Amino acid sequence: GDSVTQMEGPVTLSEEAFLTINCTYTATGYPSLFWYVQYPGEGLQLLLKATKADDKGSNKGFEATYRKETTSFHLEKGSVQVSDSAVYFCALRRGAQKLVFGQGTRLTINP
Amino acid sequence: SAVISQKPSRDICQRGTSLTIQCQVDSQVTMMFWYRQQPGQSLTLIATANQGSEATYESGFVIDKFPISRPNLTFSTLTVSNMSPEDSSIYLCSVVVGKDTEAFFGQGTRLTVV
């Protein structure tokens, strides 16, 4: 079945550091790919998405490119801030099917 | 987009009791989902709530434990029955508006069973 694998956490960085959170997936067909963020004590919010190969999703300085050849959707940000501290989830969805989530990566940014 | 109101936001319950969680959406949606997020874990789909028919449950989840209602296209409830401490989790309601669009989530219900 479909699955999503994220890099193990937790990840701790200093402010203004470069961030990469790896995400790879296994799915038949052409899923849509998503990154969701969960701030402490809150529900999930969509961070960015891509619906077809080579699409780049971007939001709030975060970017991820849909790479079909490597079945990846890595999340990147050039300069992180303390306010980026949260749990990040990579997910996929095929058509009207359910969302399949990765295990989540907890990110902590120190000032 | 969709705005989801989920109630209660948190509760502390005695073991053996039941809690009903409500999910209200500001627009009509076809698909509504209920997820569980155990402490420090990812989200696990409990069931898909279908309007006008019984919910579709994922493997490991049963209707007797997690009965779901979906009386119309904007509202659903999830009941956690005969609770035990292992049911302590965050429960999230989610909706999908279109075929290739993202899912929207409620703020979640943080349940602690003592």
CSV table of N, CA and C in Angstrom, one decimal, chain B:
chain,number,residue,atom,x,y,z
B,1,SER,N,-11.7,26.6,0.4
B,1,SER,CA,-11.2,26.3,1.7
B,1,SER,C,-12.4,25.9,2.6
B,2,ALA,N,-12.1,25.5,3.9
B,2,ALA,CA,-13.1,25.2,4.8
B,2,ALA,C,-12.6,25.5,6.2
B,3,VAL,N,-13.5,26.0,7.0
B,3,VAL,CA,-13.2,26.3,8.4
B,3,VAL,C,-14.0,25.3,9.3
B,4,ILE,N,-13.2,24.6,10.1
B,4,ILE,CA,-13.8,23.5,10.9
B,4,ILE,C,-13.7,23.9,12.4
B,5,SER,N,-14.9,23.8,13.1
B,5,SER,CA,-15.0,24.0,14.5
B,5,SER,C,-15.1,22.6,15.2
B,6,GLN,N,-14.2,22.3,16.1
B,6,GLN,CA,-14.3,21.1,16.8
B,6,GLN,C,-14.4,21.3,18.3
B,7,LYS,N,-15.4,20.5,18.9
B,7,LYS,CA,-15.6,20.7,20.3
B,7,LYS,C,-15.7,19.4,21.0
B,8,PRO,N,-15.3,19.2,22.2
B,8,PRO,CA,-14.5,20.2,23.0
B,8,PRO,C,-13.1,20.2,22.5
B,9,SER,N,-12.4,21.2,23.0
B,9,SER,CA,-11.0,21.3,22.6
B,9,SER,C,-10.1,20.4,23.5
B,10,ARG,N,-10.6,20.1,24.7
B,10,ARG,CA,-9.9,19.2,25.5
B,10,ARG,C,-10.8,18.7,26.6
B,11,ASP,N,-10.5,17.5,27.2
B,11,ASP,CA,-11.4,17.0,28.2
B,11,ASP,C,-10.5,16.0,29.0
B,12,ILE,N,-10.9,15.8,30.3
B,12,ILE,CA,-10.3,14.8,31.1
B,12,ILE,C,-11.5,13.9,31.6
B,13,CYS,N,-11.4,12.6,31.3
B,13,CYS,CA,-12.6,11.8,31.5
B,13,CYS,C,-12.2,10.6,32.4
B,14,GLN,N,-13.2,10.0,33.0
B,14,GLN,CA,-12.9,8.8,33.8
B,14,GLN,C,-13.0,7.6,33.0
B,15,ARG,N,-12.2,6.6,33.3
B,15,ARG,CA,-12.2,5.4,32.5
B,15,ARG,C,-13.6,4.8,32.6
B,16,GLY,N,-14.0,4.1,31.6
B,16,GLY,CA,-15.3,3.5,31.5
B,16,GLY,C,-16.5,4.4,31.0
B,17,THR,N,-16.2,5.7,30.9
B,17,THR,CA,-17.2,6.6,30.4
B,17,THR,C,-17.0,6.8,28.9
B,18,SER,N,-17.9,7.6,28.3
B,18,SER,CA,-17.8,7.9,26.8
B,18,SER,C,-17.8,9.4,26.6
B,19,LEU,N,-17.2,9.8,25.5
B,19,LEU,CA,-17.1,11.2,25.2
B,19,LEU,C,-17.5,11.4,23.7
B,20,THR,N,-18.3,12.4,23.4
B,20,THR,CA,-18.7,12.6,22.0
B,20,THR,C,-18.0,13.9,21.6
B,21,ILE,N,-17.3,13.9,20.5
B,21,ILE,CA,-16.6,15.0,19.9
B,21,ILE,C,-17.4,15.5,18.7
B,22,GLN,N,-17.6,16.8,18.6
B,22,GLN,CA,-18.4,17.3,17.5
B,22,GLN,C,-17.5,18.1,16.5
B,23,CYS,N,-17.9,18.0,15.2
B,23,CYS,CA,-17.1,18.6,14.1
B,23,CYS,C,-18.1,19.4,13.2
B,24,GLN,N,-18.0,20.7,13.2
B,24,GLN,CA,-18.9,21.5,12.4
B,24,GLN,C,-18.1,22.2,11.3
B,25,VAL,N,-18.5,22.1,10.0
B,25,VAL,CA,-17.8,22.7,8.9
B,25,VAL,C,-18.6,23.9,8.4
B,26,ASP,N,-18.0,24.9,7.9
B,26,ASP,CA,-18.7,26.1,7.4
B,26,ASP,C,-19.2,26.0,6.0
B,27,SER,N,-19.0,24.8,5.4
B,27,SER,CA,-19.6,24.6,4.0
B,27,SER,C,-19.9,23.1,3.9
B,28,GLN,N,-20.7,22.8,2.9
B,28,GLN,CA,-21.0,21.4,2.6
B,28,GLN,C,-19.8,20.6,2.0
B,29,VAL,N,-19.5,19.5,2.6
B,29,VAL,CA,-18.4,18.7,2.1
B,29,VAL,C,-18.8,17.3,2.0
B,30,THR,N,-18.3,16.6,1.0
B,30,THR,CA,-18.7,15.2,0.8
B,30,THR,C,-17.9,14.3,1.8
B,31,MET,N,-16.6,14.5,2.0
B,31,MET,CA,-15.8,13.6,2.7
B,31,MET,C,-15.4,14.2,4.0
B,32,MET,N,-15.6,13.5,5.1
B,32,MET,CA,-15.1,13.9,6.4
B,32,MET,C,-14.4,12.7,7.0
B,33,PHE,N,-13.3,13.0,7.7
B,33,PHE,CA,-12.5,12.0,8.3
B,33,PHE,C,-12.2,12.2,9.8
B,34,TRP,N,-12.0,11.1,10.5
B,34,TRP,CA,-11.6,11.2,11.9
B,34,TRP,C,-10.3,10.5,12.1
B,35,TYR,N,-9.4,11.3,12.7
B,35,TYR,CA,-8.0,10.8,12.9
B,35,TYR,C,-7.7,10.7,14.4
B,36,ARG,N,-6.8,9.9,14.8
B,36,ARG,CA,-6.3,9.8,16.2
B,36,ARG,C,-4.8,10.1,16.1
B,37,GLN,N,-4.3,10.9,17.0
B,37,GLN,CA,-2.9,11.1,17.1
B,37,GLN,C,-2.5,10.8,18.6
B,38,GLN,N,-1.9,9.7,18.7
B,38,GLN,CA,-1.4,9.3,20.1
B,38,GLN,C,-0.2,10.1,20.4
B,39,PRO,N,0.1,10.2,21.7
B,39,PRO,CA,1.2,11.1,22.1
B,39,PRO,C,2.5,10.8,21.4
B,40,GLY,N,3.1,11.9,20.8
B,40,GLY,CA,4.3,11.8,20.1
B,40,GLY,C,4.3,11.0,18.8
B,41,GLN,N,3.1,10.7,18.3
B,41,GLN,CA,3.0,9.8,17.1
B,41,GLN,C,2.4,10.6,15.9
B,42,SER,N,2.3,10.0,14.8
B,42,SER,CA,1.7,10.5,13.6
B,42,SER,C,0.2,10.3,13.7
B,43,LEU,N,-0.5,10.7,12.6
B,43,LEU,CA,-1.9,10.6,12.6
B,43,LEU,C,-2.3,9.3,12.0
B,44,THR,N,-3.3,8.7,12.6
B,44,THR,CA,-3.9,7.4,12.1
B,44,THR,C,-5.4,7.6,11.8
B,45,LEU,N,-5.8,7.2,10.6
B,45,LEU,CA,-7.2,7.4,10.3
B,45,LEU,C,-8.0,6.4,11.0
B,46,ILE,N,-9.1,6.9,11.7
B,46,ILE,CA,-10.0,6.0,12.3
B,46,ILE,C,-11.1,5.5,11.4
B,47,ALA,N,-11.7,6.5,10.7
B,47,ALA,CA,-12.8,6.2,9.8
B,47,ALA,C,-13.1,7.3,8.9
B,48,THR,N,-13.8,7.0,7.8
B,48,THR,CA,-14.4,8.0,6.9
B,48,THR,C,-15.9,8.1,7.2
B,49,ALA,N,-16.3,9.4,7.5
B,49,ALA,CA,-17.8,9.5,7.8
B,49,ALA,C,-18.5,9.9,6.6
B,50,ASN,N,-19.5,9.0,6.2
B,50,ASN,CA,-20.3,9.2,5.0
B,50,ASN,C,-21.7,9.7,5.3
B,51,GLN,N,-22.1,10.7,4.6
B,51,GLN,CA,-23.4,11.2,4.9
B,51,GLN,C,-24.5,10.3,4.3
B,52,GLY,N,-25.4,9.9,5.2
B,52,GLY,CA,-26.5,9.0,4.8
B,52,GLY,C,-26.2,7.5,4.8
B,53,SER,N,-25.0,7.2,5.2
B,53,SER,CA,-24.7,5.7,5.3
B,53,SER,C,-23.7,5.5,6.5
B,54,GLU,N,-23.4,4.3,6.8
B,54,GLU,CA,-22.5,4.0,7.9
B,54,GLU,C,-21.1,4.4,7.6
B,55,ALA,N,-20.3,4.8,8.6
B,55,ALA,CA,-19.0,5.1,8.4
B,55,ALA,C,-18.1,3.9,8.0
B,56,THR,N,-17.0,4.2,7.3
B,56,THR,CA,-16.1,3.2,6.8
B,56,THR,C,-14.9,3.2,7.8
B,57,TYR,N,-14.7,2.1,8.5
B,57,TYR,CA,-13.6,2.1,9.5
B,57,TYR,C,-12.3,1.4,8.9
B,58,GLU,N,-11.2,1.9,9.4
B,58,GLU,CA,-9.9,1.4,9.1
B,58,GLU,C,-9.7,0.1,9.9
B,59,SER,N,-8.7,-0.6,9.5
B,59,SER,CA,-8.3,-1.8,10.2
B,59,SER,C,-7.9,-1.4,11.6
B,60,GLY,N,-8.4,-2.2,12.6
B,60,GLY,CA,-8.1,-1.9,14.0
B,60,GLY,C,-9.0,-1.0,14.7
B,61,PHE,N,-10.0,-0.5,14.0
B,61,PHE,CA,-11.0,0.4,14.6
B,61,PHE,C,-12.4,-0.2,14.3
B,62,VAL,N,-13.3,-0.2,15.4
B,62,VAL,CA,-14.6,-0.8,15.2
B,62,VAL,C,-15.7,0.2,15.6
B,63,ILE,N,-16.8,-0.1,15.1
B,63,ILE,CA,-18.0,0.9,15.3
B,63,ILE,C,-18.4,0.9,16.8
B,64,ASP,N,-18.3,-0.2,17.5
B,64,ASP,CA,-18.7,-0.3,18.9
B,64,ASP,C,-17.9,0.6,19.7
B,65,LYS,N,-16.6,0.7,19.4
B,65,LYS,CA,-15.7,1.6,20.2
B,65,LYS,C,-15.8,3.0,19.8
B,66,PHE,N,-15.9,3.2,18.4
B,66,PHE,CA,-15.9,4.6,17.9
B,66,PHE,C,-17.1,4.9,17.0
B,67,PRO,N,-18.3,4.9,17.6
B,67,PRO,CA,-19.5,5.2,16.7
B,67,PRO,C,-19.4,6.6,16.2
B,68,ILE,N,-19.8,6.7,14.9
B,68,ILE,CA,-19.7,8.0,14.2
B,68,ILE,C,-21.1,8.3,13.7
B,69,SER,N,-21.5,9.6,13.8
B,69,SER,CA,-22.7,10.0,13.1
B,69,SER,C,-22.4,11.1,12.0
B,70,ARG,N,-23.2,11.1,11.0
B,70,ARG,CA,-23.0,12.1,9.9
B,70,ARG,C,-24.4,12.5,9.4
B,71,PRO,N,-25.1,13.3,10.2
B,71,PRO,CA,-26.5,13.6,9.8
B,71,PRO,C,-26.7,14.5,8.6
B,72,ASN,N,-25.7,15.3,8.3
B,72,ASN,CA,-25.8,16.1,7.1
B,72,ASN,C,-24.4,16.4,6.6
B,73,LEU,N,-24.3,17.3,5.6
B,73,LEU,CA,-23.0,17.5,4.9
B,73,LEU,C,-22.1,18.5,5.6
B,74,THR,N,-22.5,19.0,6.7
B,74,THR,CA,-21.7,20.0,7.5
B,74,THR,C,-21.3,19.6,8.9
B,75,PHE,N,-21.8,18.4,9.3
B,75,PHE,CA,-21.6,18.0,10.7
B,75,PHE,C,-21.4,16.6,10.9
B,76,SER,N,-20.5,16.2,11.9
B,76,SER,CA,-20.3,14.8,12.2
B,76,SER,C,-19.9,14.8,13.7
B,77,THR,N,-20.1,13.6,14.3
B,77,THR,CA,-19.6,13.4,15.7
B,77,THR,C,-18.9,12.1,15.7
B,78,LEU,N,-17.9,12.0,16.6
B,78,LEU,CA,-17.2,10.8,16.9
B,78,LEU,C,-17.3,10.6,18.4
B,79,THR,N,-17.8,9.4,18.8
B,79,THR,CA,-17.8,9.0,20.2
B,79,THR,C,-16.7,8.0,20.5
B,80,VAL,N,-16.0,8.3,21.6
B,80,VAL,CA,-15.0,7.3,22.1
B,80,VAL,C,-15.7,6.6,23.3
B,81,SER,N,-16.0,5.3,23.2
B,81,SER,CA,-16.8,4.6,24.1
B,81,SER,C,-16.0,3.8,25.1
B,82,ASN,N,-16.5,3.7,26.3
B,82,ASN,CA,-15.9,2.8,27.3
B,82,ASN,C,-14.4,3.1,27.4
B,83,MET,N,-14.1,4.3,27.7
B,83,MET,CA,-12.7,4.7,27.6
B,83,MET,C,-11.7,4.1,28.6
B,84,SER,N,-10.5,3.9,28.2
B,84,SER,CA,-9.4,3.5,29.0
B,84,SER,C,-8.3,4.5,28.8
B,85,PRO,N,-7.3,4.4,29.7
B,85,PRO,CA,-6.1,5.3,29.5
B,85,PRO,C,-5.5,5.3,28.2
B,86,GLU,N,-5.5,4.1,27.5
B,86,GLU,CA,-4.9,4.0,26.2
B,86,GLU,C,-5.6,4.8,25.1
B,87,ASP,N,-6.8,5.3,25.4
B,87,ASP,CA,-7.5,6.2,24.5
B,87,ASP,C,-7.1,7.6,24.6
B,88,SER,N,-6.2,7.9,25.5
B,88,SER,CA,-5.7,9.3,25.7
B,88,SER,C,-4.9,9.7,24.4
B,89,SER,N,-5.4,10.6,23.7
B,89,SER,CA,-4.9,11.0,22.4
B,89,SER,C,-5.5,12.4,22.0
B,90,ILE,N,-5.0,12.9,20.9
B,90,ILE,CA,-5.7,14.0,20.2
B,90,ILE,C,-6.5,13.4,19.1
B,91,TYR,N,-7.8,13.8,19.0
B,91,TYR,CA,-8.7,13.3,18.0
B,91,TYR,C,-8.9,14.5,17.1
B,92,LEU,N,-8.8,14.3,15.8
B,92,LEU,CA,-8.9,15.4,14.8
B,92,LEU,C,-9.9,15.0,13.7
B,93,CYS,N,-10.7,16.0,13.4
B,93,CYS,CA,-11.7,16.0,12.3
B,93,CYS,C,-11.0,16.6,11.1
B,94,SER,N,-11.3,16.1,9.9
B,94,SER,CA,-10.7,16.6,8.7
B,94,SER,C,-11.7,16.5,7.6
B,95,VAL,N,-11.6,17.5,6.7
B,95,VAL,CA,-12.5,17.4,5.5
B,95,VAL,C,-11.7,17.7,4.2
B,96,VAL,N,-12.2,17.2,3.1
B,96,VAL,CA,-11.6,17.4,1.8
B,96,VAL,C,-12.6,18.1,1.0
B,97,VAL,N,-12.2,19.2,0.3
B,97,VAL,CA,-13.2,19.9,-0.4
B,97,VAL,C,-13.3,19.5,-1.9
B,98,GLY,N,-12.1,19.2,-2.5
B,98,GLY,CA,-12.1,18.8,-3.9
B,98,GLY,C,-11.2,17.6,-4.1
B,99,LYS,N,-11.2,17.1,-5.3
B,99,LYS,CA,-10.5,15.8,-5.6
B,99,LYS,C,-9.0,16.0,-5.3
B,100,ASP,N,-8.4,17.1,-5.8
B,100,ASP,CA,-6.9,17.2,-5.7
B,100,ASP,C,-6.5,18.3,-4.8
B,101,THR,N,-7.4,18.7,-3.9
B,101,THR,CA,-7.0,19.8,-3.0
B,101,THR,C,-6.6,19.2,-1.6
B,102,GLU,N,-6.1,20.0,-0.8
B,102,GLU,CA,-5.6,19.6,0.5
B,102,GLU,C,-6.8,19.3,1.4
B,103,ALA,N,-6.5,18.6,2.5
B,103,ALA,CA,-7.4,18.3,3.6
B,103,ALA,C,-7.3,19.5,4.6
B,104,PHE,N,-8.4,19.8,5.2
B,104,PHE,CA,-8.4,20.8,6.3
B,104,PHE,C,-8.7,20.2,7.6
B,105,PHE,N,-8.1,20.7,8.6
B,105,PHE,CA,-8.2,20.0,9.9
B,105,PHE,C,-8.8,20.9,11.0
B,106,GLY,N,-9.6,20.3,11.9
B,106,GLY,CA,-10.0,21.1,13.1
B,106,GLY,C,-8.8,21.2,14.0
B,107,GLN,N,-9.1,21.9,15.1
B,107,GLN,CA,-8.0,22.2,16.1
B,107,GLN,C,-7.7,21.0,16.9
B,108,GLY,N,-8.5,20.0,16.9
B,108,GLY,CA,-8.3,18.8,17.6
B,108,GLY,C,-8.9,18.8,19.0
B,109,THR,N,-9.2,17.6,19.5
B,109,THR,CA,-9.7,17.4,20.9
B,109,THR,C,-8.6,16.6,21.6
B,110,ARG,N,-8.1,17.2,22.6
B,110,ARG,CA,-7.1,16.6,23.5
B,110,ARG,C,-7.8,15.8,24.6
B,111,LEU,N,-7.8,14.5,24.5
B,111,LEU,CA,-8.5,13.7,25.5
B,111,LEU,C,-7.5,13.0,26.4
B,112,THR,N,-7.8,13.1,27.7
B,112,THR,CA,-7.0,12.4,28.7
B,112,THR,C,-8.0,11.6,29.5
B,113,VAL,N,-7.6,10.3,29.6
B,113,VAL,CA,-8.5,9.3,30.4
B,113,VAL,C,-7.7,8.9,31.6
B,114,VAL,N,-8.4,9.1,32.8
B,114,VAL,CA,-7.7,8.8,34.1
B,114,VAL,C,-8.5,7.7,34.8
